[in-house]
Short mmCIF file of C-alpha atoms in Angstrom, two decimals:
data_model
loop_
_atom_site.label_atom_id
_atom_site.label_comp_id
_atom_site.label_asym_id
_atom_site.label_seq_id
_atom_site.Cartn_x
_atom_site.Cartn_y
_atom_site.Cartn_z
CA SER I 1 -51.46 -41.49 37.59
CA ALA I 2 -49.46 -41.36 40.53
CA ALA I 3 -46.03 -39.22 40.02
CA GLU I 4 -43.24 -38.31 42.33
CA GLY I 5 -39.54 -37.54 41.58
CA SER I 6 -39.49 -34.48 40.05
CA PHE I 7 -36.50 -32.64 39.62
CA LEU I 8 -35.64 -29.55 37.76
CA PHE I 9 -32.10 -28.47 35.82
CA LYS I 10 -31.46 -25.07 33.70
CA VAL I 11 -29.32 -25.73 30.59
CA ASN I 12 -25.99 -24.58 31.35
CA GLY I 13 -25.29 -20.79 28.74
CA GLU I 14 -29.28 -20.71 28.22
CA ASN I 15 -32.73 -19.69 29.20
CA ARG I 16 -34.09 -22.98 29.31
CA TRP I 17 -35.42 -25.23 32.09
CA TYR I 18 -36.47 -28.83 31.88
CA LEU I 19 -38.57 -30.82 34.07
CA TYR I 20 -38.86 -34.94 35.33
CA TRP I 21 -41.18 -36.28 37.19
CA ASP I 22 -41.23 -40.18 37.35
CA TYR I 23 -44.62 -41.71 36.35
CA ASN I 24 -45.25 -44.69 39.27
CA ASP I 25 -47.34 -46.81 37.07
CA ILE I 26 -45.66 -47.44 34.16
CA HIS I 27 -42.25 -45.97 36.07
CA GLN I 28 -41.48 -43.63 32.88
CA PHE I 29 -40.38 -39.67 32.95
CA GLY I 30 -42.24 -37.11 31.63
CA VAL I 31 -41.13 -34.47 31.06
CA MET I 32 -41.67 -30.68 30.27
CA GLU I 33 -40.23 -27.47 29.49
CA THR I 34 -39.82 -23.55 30.14
CA THR I 35 -38.16 -20.84 28.93
CA ASN I 36 -39.47 -18.19 31.69
CA LEU I 37 -39.66 -19.84 34.84
CA ASP I 38 -41.72 -17.16 36.37
CA SER I 39 -44.54 -17.92 33.92
CA GLY I 40 -45.59 -21.90 35.47
CA GLU I 41 -46.10 -22.25 31.56
CA TRP I 42 -44.94 -25.44 30.65
CA THR I 43 -44.48 -27.79 27.19
CA SER I 44 -44.74 -30.81 27.59
CA LEU I 45 -42.09 -32.60 25.54
CA GLY I 46 -44.27 -35.98 26.32
CA ILE I 47 -42.52 -39.12 28.28
CA ASN I 48 -38.77 -39.94 28.05
CA LYS I 49 -38.25 -37.29 25.83
CA ASN I 50 -34.91 -35.92 25.79
CA MET I 51 -33.84 -38.28 29.29
CA PRO I 52 -30.72 -37.64 31.23
CA SER I 53 -28.12 -40.48 32.49
CA ASP I 54 -29.47 -43.84 33.80
CA ASN I 55 -28.11 -43.49 36.83
CA VAL I 56 -29.82 -40.33 37.75
CA ARG I 57 -31.10 -39.71 41.21
CA HIS I 58 -34.38 -37.88 41.69
CA GLY I 59 -36.88 -37.35 45.01
CA GLY I 60 -36.58 -34.79 47.27
CA SER I 61 -32.98 -34.90 49.52
CA THR I 62 -30.77 -36.19 46.92
CA PRO I 63 -27.01 -37.53 49.04
CA VAL I 64 -23.98 -37.67 46.63
CA THR I 65 -20.74 -39.19 47.54
CA GLN I 66 -17.36 -37.30 48.28
CA LYS I 67 -15.70 -38.18 45.13
CA GLU I 68 -19.22 -36.77 43.02
CA LEU I 69 -18.95 -33.75 44.98
CA GLU I 70 -15.09 -33.36 44.48
CA ALA I 71 -15.59 -33.90 40.56
CA ILE I 72 -18.70 -31.22 40.65
CA LEU I 73 -16.28 -28.59 42.14
CA SER I 74 -13.62 -29.70 39.94
CA LYS I 75 -15.75 -28.52 37.32
CA TRP I 76 -18.09 -25.78 39.73
CA ASN I 77 -16.08 -22.90 42.02
CA PRO I 78 -18.95 -21.25 44.00
CA ASN I 79 -16.40 -19.16 45.02
CA GLY I 80 -16.07 -18.26 40.93
CA GLU I 81 -15.62 -20.25 38.30
CA LYS I 82 -12.67 -21.45 36.20
CA LEU I 83 -13.43 -22.92 32.76
CA LYS I 84 -10.41 -23.68 30.48
CA ILE I 85 -10.19 -24.34 26.86
CA SER I 86 -10.96 -27.89 25.96
CA GLU I 87 -11.92 -27.96 22.29
CA VAL I 88 -10.14 -26.07 19.06
CA SER I 89 -11.38 -26.56 16.08
CA ALA I 90 -9.67 -26.99 12.91
CA LEU I 91 -8.33 -23.45 10.93
CA ALA I 92 -9.98 -23.17 7.59
CA GLU I 93 -6.33 -23.70 5.97
CA SER I 94 -3.63 -25.75 7.65
CA GLU I 95 -0.98 -23.46 5.15
CA LEU I 96 -0.17 -20.52 3.81
CA THR I 97 1.87 -19.41 0.53
CA VAL I 98 3.32 -16.18 0.54
CA THR I 99 5.36 -15.23 -2.76
CA GLU I 100 7.35 -11.99 -1.84
CA SER I 101 9.53 -11.10 0.91
CA LYS I 102 6.69 -9.94 4.03
CA GLN I 103 6.79 -9.85 7.72
CA LEU I 104 5.10 -12.09 10.07
CA SER I 105 3.32 -9.32 11.39
CA GLU I 106 2.33 -8.37 7.51
CA LEU I 107 1.40 -12.28 6.14
CA ASN I 108 -2.56 -13.25 5.89
CA LEU I 109 -3.29 -15.72 8.78
CA PRO I 110 -6.11 -16.17 10.19
CA LYS I 111 -6.53 -13.40 13.63
CA THR I 112 -9.74 -15.68 15.78
CA VAL I 113 -10.85 -19.51 15.75
CA ALA I 114 -14.14 -21.16 17.88
CA VAL I 115 -13.49 -23.35 20.64
CA THR I 116 -15.46 -24.87 23.23
CA LEU I 117 -14.74 -24.45 27.12
CA SER I 118 -14.70 -26.91 30.00
CA ASN I 119 -18.26 -25.93 30.29
CA GLY I 120 -19.56 -27.02 26.92
CA MET I 121 -20.10 -23.28 25.78
CA GLN I 122 -18.90 -22.12 22.30
CA ALA I 123 -16.42 -19.33 22.04
CA THR I 124 -13.97 -17.35 19.90
CA ALA I 125 -9.81 -17.29 21.19
CA ASP I 126 -8.15 -14.33 19.25
CA ILE I 127 -4.42 -16.13 17.83
CA THR I 128 -1.13 -14.30 18.29
CA TRP I 129 0.88 -15.65 15.47
CA GLU I 130 4.59 -16.78 16.80
CA SER I 131 7.67 -18.43 15.19
CA SER I 132 11.01 -19.50 16.07
CA ASP I 133 12.83 -19.89 12.48
CA TYR I 134 10.75 -18.09 10.30
CA GLN I 135 12.80 -15.52 7.41
CA SER I 136 10.79 -13.33 5.67
CA GLY I 137 12.09 -13.03 1.82
CA VAL I 138 14.14 -16.43 2.30
CA ASN I 139 12.29 -19.52 0.55
CA GLY I 140 11.34 -22.16 2.32
CA SER I 141 8.83 -23.98 4.06
CA TYR I 142 8.74 -22.61 8.84
CA THR I 143 5.49 -24.04 11.59
CA LEU I 144 3.61 -20.63 13.30
CA THR I 145 2.31 -21.42 16.41
CA GLY I 146 -0.36 -19.33 17.53
CA LYS I 147 -1.52 -18.97 21.30
CA LEU I 148 -4.96 -18.92 22.14
CA SER I 149 -6.31 -15.88 24.03
CA LEU I 150 -10.34 -14.91 25.17
CA SER I 151 -11.06 -11.00 25.11
CA GLU I 152 -12.51 -9.62 27.88
CA ALA I 153 -15.92 -8.95 26.11
CA GLU I 154 -15.24 -12.39 25.20
CA LYS I 155 -15.19 -14.12 28.33
CA ALA I 156 -18.03 -11.35 29.39
CA LYS I 157 -20.32 -12.79 27.93
CA ILE I 158 -19.62 -16.62 29.46
CA PRO I 159 -22.51 -16.96 31.93
CA SER I 160 -21.56 -18.51 35.69
CA ALA I 161 -23.47 -21.23 37.19
CA ASN I 162 -23.94 -19.00 40.35
CA GLY I 163 -23.95 -15.68 39.02
CA GLY I 164 -20.41 -15.38 40.41
CA THR I 165 -17.44 -14.05 38.61
CA VAL I 166 -15.83 -16.48 35.51
CA THR I 167 -11.94 -17.73 34.56
CA VAL I 168 -10.91 -18.56 31.81
CA ASN I 169 -7.34 -20.60 31.69
CA ASP I 170 -6.89 -19.40 27.69
CA ASN I 171 -3.19 -20.72 26.76
CA ASN I 172 -3.35 -24.39 27.64
CA LYS I 173 -4.36 -24.38 23.26
CA THR I 174 -2.48 -23.45 20.31
CA VAL I 175 -2.44 -23.94 17.15
CA SER I 176 -0.47 -23.77 14.05
CA MET I 177 0.20 -23.80 10.64
CA THR I 178 2.56 -24.38 7.90
CA CYS I 179 4.32 -21.23 5.97
CA VAL I 180 5.55 -21.67 2.91
CA VAL I 181 7.40 -18.91 1.46
CA ARG I 182 7.91 -19.23 -3.12
CA LEU I 183 9.09 -15.92 -3.86
CA THR I 184 8.22 -15.08 -7.72
CA ALA I 185 11.62 -13.52 -9.62
CA VAL I 186 11.16 -9.19 -9.90
CA ASN I 187 12.65 -7.63 -12.95
CA LYS I 188 15.56 -6.17 -12.15
CA ASP I 189 17.13 -5.18 -15.48
CA ALA I 190 16.17 -1.27 -15.89
CA LEU I 191 18.18 -1.47 -11.74
CA ASN I 192 20.78 -3.13 -12.70
CA LYS I 193 21.16 -0.78 -16.26
CA ALA I 194 21.23 2.26 -13.68
CA ILE I 195 23.44 0.48 -10.99
CA GLU I 196 25.74 0.17 -14.56
CA GLU I 197 25.57 3.35 -15.49
CA ALA I 198 25.74 5.62 -12.45
CA LYS I 199 29.22 3.34 -11.50
CA LYS I 200 30.64 5.07 -14.31
CA LEU I 201 30.67 8.51 -12.78
CA THR I 202 32.99 10.26 -11.53
CA GLU I 203 33.23 11.61 -7.27
CA SER I 204 35.24 14.23 -8.48
CA ASP I 205 33.44 15.53 -11.08
CA TYR I 206 30.33 16.95 -8.79
CA THR I 207 30.35 18.71 -5.85
CA ALA I 208 30.26 16.68 -2.33
CA GLU I 209 26.22 18.34 -1.47
CA SER I 210 25.22 16.53 -4.66
CA TRP I 211 27.55 13.05 -5.10
CA GLN I 212 25.98 12.58 -1.57
CA PRO I 213 22.29 11.48 -1.69
CA PHE I 214 23.79 9.58 -4.71
CA ALA I 215 26.32 7.79 -3.69
CA ALA I 216 23.43 6.76 -0.73
CA ALA I 217 20.92 5.53 -3.40
CA LEU I 218 23.68 3.73 -5.76
CA LYS I 219 24.75 1.95 -2.05
CA LYS I 220 20.56 1.30 -1.74
CA ALA I 221 19.79 0.38 -5.13
CA GLU I 222 23.21 -2.54 -4.98
CA GLU I 223 21.39 -3.48 -1.96
CA ILE I 224 18.22 -3.77 -3.38
CA SER I 225 19.53 -5.71 -6.30
CA SER I 226 21.30 -8.06 -4.11
CA ASN I 227 18.64 -9.04 -2.36
CA ALA I 228 16.81 -11.89 -3.58
CA GLY I 229 13.56 -11.68 -1.26
CA ALA I 230 13.21 -7.28 -3.13
CA THR I 231 9.93 -6.77 -3.99
CA ALA I 232 8.10 -5.45 -7.28
CA GLU I 233 7.96 -1.72 -5.03
CA GLN I 234 11.56 -1.71 -3.34
CA VAL I 235 12.94 -2.42 -7.04
CA THR I 236 10.72 0.84 -8.67
CA ASN I 237 10.99 2.77 -5.40
CA ALA I 238 15.34 2.22 -5.49
CA LEU I 239 15.29 3.12 -9.13
CA ALA I 240 13.19 5.54 -9.09
CA GLU I 241 15.22 7.37 -5.99
CA LEU I 242 18.74 6.40 -8.30
CA ASN I 243 17.45 8.87 -11.44
CA ASN I 244 16.71 11.49 -9.41
CA ALA I 245 20.30 11.00 -7.08
CA PHE I 246 21.79 11.17 -10.56
CA ALA I 247 19.25 14.15 -11.79
CA GLY I 248 20.81 15.98 -9.00
CA LEU I 249 24.26 15.42 -9.52
CA THR I 250 25.78 19.30 -9.94
CA GLN I 251 28.93 19.27 -11.79
CA ILE I 252 31.78 20.85 -10.55
CA THR I 253 32.97 23.49 -13.06
CA PRO I 254 29.90 24.20 -15.12
CA PRO I 255 30.52 23.90 -19.08
CA THR I 256 29.93 26.80 -21.12
CA PRO I 257 26.56 27.37 -21.63
CA VAL I 258 24.45 27.43 -24.73
CA ILE I 259 23.53 29.53 -27.22
CA PRO I 260 19.74 29.70 -26.78
CA VAL I 261 17.05 28.93 -29.54
CA THR I 262 15.63 32.06 -28.59
CA PRO I 263 18.45 34.98 -27.13
CA SER I 264 16.06 36.11 -24.71
CA LYS I 265 15.99 33.00 -22.54
CA PRO I 266 19.68 32.11 -22.35
CA ALA I 267 20.63 28.94 -21.10
CA GLN I 268 23.17 29.63 -17.64
CA LEU I 269 23.00 26.50 -15.66
CA PRO I 270 20.32 24.80 -16.99
CA PHE I 271 18.59 21.41 -16.46
CA ASN I 272 21.62 20.01 -18.32
CA PRO I 273 24.77 20.35 -16.56
CA ASN I 274 26.17 19.22 -20.12
CA ALA I 275 24.59 21.87 -22.39
CA GLY I 276 27.09 23.40 -24.34
CA SER I 277 29.50 21.00 -24.62
CA ASN I 278 30.68 18.86 -27.65
CA MET I 279 26.89 20.24 -29.36
CA SER I 280 27.72 18.55 -32.26
CA LYS I 281 28.10 15.09 -30.50
CA PHE I 282 24.69 14.23 -28.77
CA PRO I 283 25.55 11.31 -26.13
CA PHE I 284 22.38 9.39 -25.83
CA THR I 285 22.34 6.24 -27.60
CA ASP I 286 18.78 4.94 -26.51
CA VAL I 287 17.49 7.91 -28.15
CA PRO I 288 17.46 6.84 -32.25
CA SER I 289 17.17 8.87 -34.78
CA ASP I 290 14.46 8.01 -37.18
CA SER I 291 12.60 8.38 -33.69
CA TRP I 292 9.44 10.37 -33.59
CA TYR I 293 11.01 11.94 -30.85
CA TYR I 294 14.74 12.25 -31.89
CA SER I 295 15.06 16.26 -32.42
CA SER I 296 12.74 17.10 -29.51
CA VAL I 297 14.79 15.46 -27.38
CA LYS I 298 17.97 16.60 -28.92
CA ALA I 299 16.40 20.16 -29.15
CA ALA I 300 15.88 20.22 -25.64
CA TRP I 301 18.79 19.02 -24.56
CA GLU I 302 21.13 21.42 -26.84
CA ASN I 303 18.61 23.74 -24.92
CA GLY I 304 19.65 22.31 -21.35
CA LEU I 305 15.82 21.43 -20.37
CA ILE I 306 16.73 17.29 -19.88
CA ASN I 307 19.21 15.60 -19.13
CA GLY I 308 19.82 12.14 -18.98
CA THR I 309 19.93 9.35 -17.03
CA SER I 310 23.41 8.08 -17.25
CA PRO I 311 25.69 9.64 -19.57
CA THR I 312 24.69 7.86 -22.97
CA THR I 313 21.10 6.79 -22.07
CA PHE I 314 18.40 8.90 -21.74
CA ARG I 315 16.32 6.35 -21.24
CA PRO I 316 12.85 8.00 -23.36
CA ASP I 317 9.86 5.22 -22.00
CA ASN I 318 10.58 5.65 -18.38
CA THR I 319 7.95 7.44 -16.37
CA LEU I 320 7.64 10.63 -14.87
CA THR I 321 7.63 11.81 -11.14
CA VAL I 322 5.11 13.97 -9.31
CA ALA I 323 8.62 15.21 -8.36
CA GLU I 324 10.29 15.52 -11.48
CA ALA I 325 7.62 17.21 -12.86
CA ILE I 326 7.88 20.27 -10.03
CA LYS I 327 11.41 20.63 -10.78
CA LEU I 328 10.85 20.81 -14.89
CA ALA I 329 8.43 23.20 -13.47
CA ALA I 330 10.49 25.66 -11.54
CA ALA I 331 13.46 25.58 -13.49
CA LEU I 332 11.64 26.55 -16.31
CA HIS I 333 10.36 29.18 -14.87
CA GLN I 334 13.28 30.77 -13.11
CA LEU I 335 14.90 30.22 -16.24
CA GLU I 336 12.27 32.55 -18.51
CA SER I 337 12.52 35.12 -15.42
CA GLU I 338 15.76 35.70 -14.45
CA GLY I 339 18.02 33.73 -17.06
CA LYS I 340 19.09 31.27 -15.84
CA VAL I 341 18.85 28.20 -13.34
CA THR I 342 20.46 28.47 -9.32
CA LEU I 343 17.40 25.74 -7.84
CA ARG I 344 20.28 23.31 -6.58
CA ASN I 345 18.47 19.87 -4.34
CA GLY I 346 17.43 20.18 -0.64
CA GLN I 347 18.98 18.51 1.86
CA VAL I 348 16.21 16.46 3.62
CA ASN I 349 14.34 15.35 -0.03
CA TRP I 350 16.18 16.18 -2.47
CA TYR I 351 13.10 17.89 -4.24
CA ASP I 352 11.87 19.99 -1.44
CA THR I 353 13.42 23.57 -2.82
CA TYR I 354 12.12 23.05 -6.49
CA VAL I 355 8.42 22.60 -3.88
CA ALA I 356 9.45 25.60 -2.25
CA TYR I 357 10.07 28.27 -5.36
CA ALA I 358 7.24 26.41 -6.85
CA VAL I 359 4.45 27.20 -4.82
CA GLN I 360 6.02 30.84 -4.03
CA GLU I 361 5.78 31.70 -7.63
CA ASP I 362 2.37 30.66 -7.64
CA ILE I 363 3.00 27.61 -10.21
CA ILE I 364 1.25 24.84 -7.94
CA GLU I 365 -0.86 24.72 -4.77
CA ALA I 366 0.33 24.36 -1.53
CA LYS I 367 -0.68 21.07 -1.26
CA TYR I 368 1.78 19.76 -2.13
CA GLN I 369 4.52 20.87 -0.32
CA ARG I 370 2.10 17.88 1.87
CA TYR I 371 3.23 15.19 -0.34
CA THR I 372 4.35 11.84 0.94
CA VAL I 373 7.84 10.56 -0.50
CA SER I 374 5.73 7.91 -1.70
CA GLN I 375 3.29 10.35 -3.73
CA MET I 376 5.75 12.89 -4.68
CA ASN I 377 7.46 9.27 -6.23
CA ALA I 378 4.59 7.61 -8.74
CA PRO I 379 4.41 8.54 -11.95
CA ALA I 380 2.51 12.00 -12.97
CA THR I 381 0.19 11.62 -15.00
CA ARG I 382 -0.48 13.47 -17.86
CA ARG I 383 -3.26 15.63 -16.82
CA GLU I 384 -1.53 16.80 -13.88
CA PHE I 385 1.55 17.24 -15.52
CA VAL I 386 -0.21 19.79 -17.70
CA HIS I 387 -1.09 21.04 -14.40
CA ILE I 388 2.19 21.18 -13.22
CA LEU I 389 3.87 22.92 -15.81
CA HIS I 390 1.25 25.28 -16.64
CA GLY I 391 2.45 27.43 -13.97
CA ALA I 392 5.79 27.74 -15.78
CA LEU I 393 4.80 30.27 -18.25
CA ASP I 394 2.91 33.47 -18.06
CA GLU I 395 0.93 33.07 -21.12
CA TYR I 396 0.15 30.67 -24.06
CA ASP I 397 -0.89 32.12 -27.55
CA ALA I 398 -3.17 30.70 -29.14
CA ILE I 399 -1.68 29.76 -32.75
CA ASN I 400 -5.32 26.71 -33.31
CA SER I 401 -8.68 26.58 -33.23
CA ILE I 402 -9.85 23.98 -30.71
CA GLY I 403 -12.80 23.88 -29.24
CA GLU I 404 -15.61 23.54 -26.35
CA ASN I 405 -15.24 19.33 -26.10
CA ALA I 406 -13.20 19.34 -29.28
CA ILE I 407 -10.37 16.81 -27.97
CA PRO I 408 -12.29 13.07 -27.10
CA ASP I 409 -11.89 12.79 -23.46
CA VAL I 410 -11.04 15.56 -21.88
CA LYS I 411 -14.48 17.41 -21.47
CA THR I 412 -14.47 21.18 -19.93
CA GLY I 413 -15.90 20.34 -17.39
CA ASP I 414 -13.20 17.71 -16.41
CA THR I 415 -9.94 18.18 -13.68
CA TYR I 416 -7.18 20.61 -15.70
CA ALA I 417 -9.32 20.72 -19.22
CA ALA I 418 -8.17 24.03 -18.75
CA GLU I 419 -4.85 24.75 -19.04
CA ILE I 420 -4.99 21.19 -21.34
CA TYR I 421 -6.60 22.86 -24.23
CA ASP I 422 -4.22 26.13 -23.74
CA PHE I 423 -1.63 23.51 -24.64
CA TYR I 424 -4.08 22.47 -27.44
CA ARG I 425 -4.31 26.36 -28.97
CA ALA I 426 -1.27 26.67 -27.97
CA GLY I 427 0.39 24.05 -29.93
CA ILE I 428 1.89 22.72 -27.15
CA LEU I 429 -0.33 19.44 -27.26
CA THR I 430 -1.85 17.80 -30.39
CA GLY I 431 -3.07 14.73 -28.97
CA SER I 432 -1.87 10.56 -29.42
CA ASN I 433 -4.35 10.40 -32.20
CA ALA I 434 -6.07 12.42 -35.46
CA GLN I 435 -8.63 12.88 -33.23
CA GLY I 436 -6.88 14.29 -30.59
CA THR I 437 -7.23 12.14 -28.41
CA PHE I 438 -4.86 12.93 -24.78
CA HIS I 439 -5.61 9.58 -22.04
CA PRO I 440 -5.26 12.21 -18.81
CA GLU I 441 -4.74 9.10 -16.56
CA SER I 442 -1.89 7.06 -18.27
CA SER I 443 1.58 7.63 -17.52
CA ILE I 444 3.70 10.61 -19.52
CA LYS I 445 7.58 8.75 -20.52
CA ARG I 446 10.43 11.20 -21.01
CA SER I 447 10.08 11.40 -24.61
CA GLU I 448 6.53 13.30 -24.54
CA VAL I 449 8.26 15.16 -21.27
CA ALA I 450 10.96 16.50 -23.99
CA ALA I 451 8.90 17.29 -26.82
CA ILE I 452 6.50 19.64 -24.13
CA LEU I 453 9.28 21.32 -22.70
CA ILE I 454 10.80 22.11 -26.36
CA ARG I 455 7.96 22.76 -27.57
CA MET I 456 6.89 25.29 -24.62
CA TYR I 457 10.52 26.97 -24.62
CA ASP I 458 10.52 27.60 -28.26
CA GLU I 459 7.56 28.98 -29.40
CA SER I 460 8.87 28.09 -33.33
CA MET I 461 9.05 24.36 -32.61
CA ARG I 462 4.37 24.34 -31.77
CA LEU I 463 2.52 22.06 -34.29
CA GLU I 464 -0.56 23.96 -35.77
CA LYS I 465 -3.76 21.34 -35.44
CA THR I 466 -7.44 21.66 -35.39
CA LEU I 467 -10.13 19.37 -33.75
#
């Protein structure tokens, strides 16, 4: 049959072409398709398939009106195609709930959203979030607005109808979502108790150098305590800093030194600034006389190996930090080698002088000098505590028969296994049960630290154990 009026057009954004022609005798369109215009190979789609609108014109030369031309040019500029975001897909979530204090930049908000451009193409827009009223740490409901923009890489994916440049007006659309701040209550009992004990101290009793960081730590702790939006991490860090500052206090007039357990180890200027004063009055009200650690804590305190977290509290269940472990190792080494402890807190970080001394004396490795504040304030594992303390003394005479791999959870090839086995064989450690289980990755309590220190310091306190 005869045909006329063939016309060809390309699908925008795709390498796909359609050819239409009119069957004269049946007055219907034939349709063919190709994805390679140069090949000359077409696939017939049949008759009246994928039809354009009813008012499409066809023929050799197809005129358009001025109004139609202006409409075309409004969407396609032959000197550079200008597009805009016409539609924005809905966000997966319209509301975000947060339970701890976070800045706007810390919220887990959508970073991108699918959009449709004015030429019908799909794209991915980046979202920049802002809010005029959002307050971190304050319960409430806040409206967040996200400005949309297309990255240069995304714009490069958009084909131009004439092969020219493409610009996208990407500021005409926004998205929004609701952020509900519903803070979870953080337990501040331990912090508040430490603040209460700290306020009982008198500035005139201590040196200015040691009181200044203590006062700063106390002020920060009070701020965190009064902040309803404080996170659990902030409370933990404030408590650790206050305890560390308390441990670093130095009395102006040192008390009379205690008569040591071993005469060759005088406890002058020991860890405990109160050693030797009122020895008959054991000060810690939270160390019951019937507890397993009472005698260890009492002996360690009497010999200046430990102090409390306040004048009357020891906090036996509190954990020890890496920095505190290094301080103990450095001071015990100096006490053993020089007969007294002269180390004092550092100017920048309180633990700097102890770390420097411990590295210099080969107690610990130089890597500890590169530790961040967070790493130093982190709880020490039992494995790392033994490693740090092991270097404080030169020798550990074996009194126990502990075979290789006899400790259930410490094999001879494990990290720091040699030092752990040294402590077992010397009677400094015996394990947490009859089998001698060590729990190397658990944190270590202050009560356990006191027992280890007094056994290191006084060999008569060491225990027999066979595994």
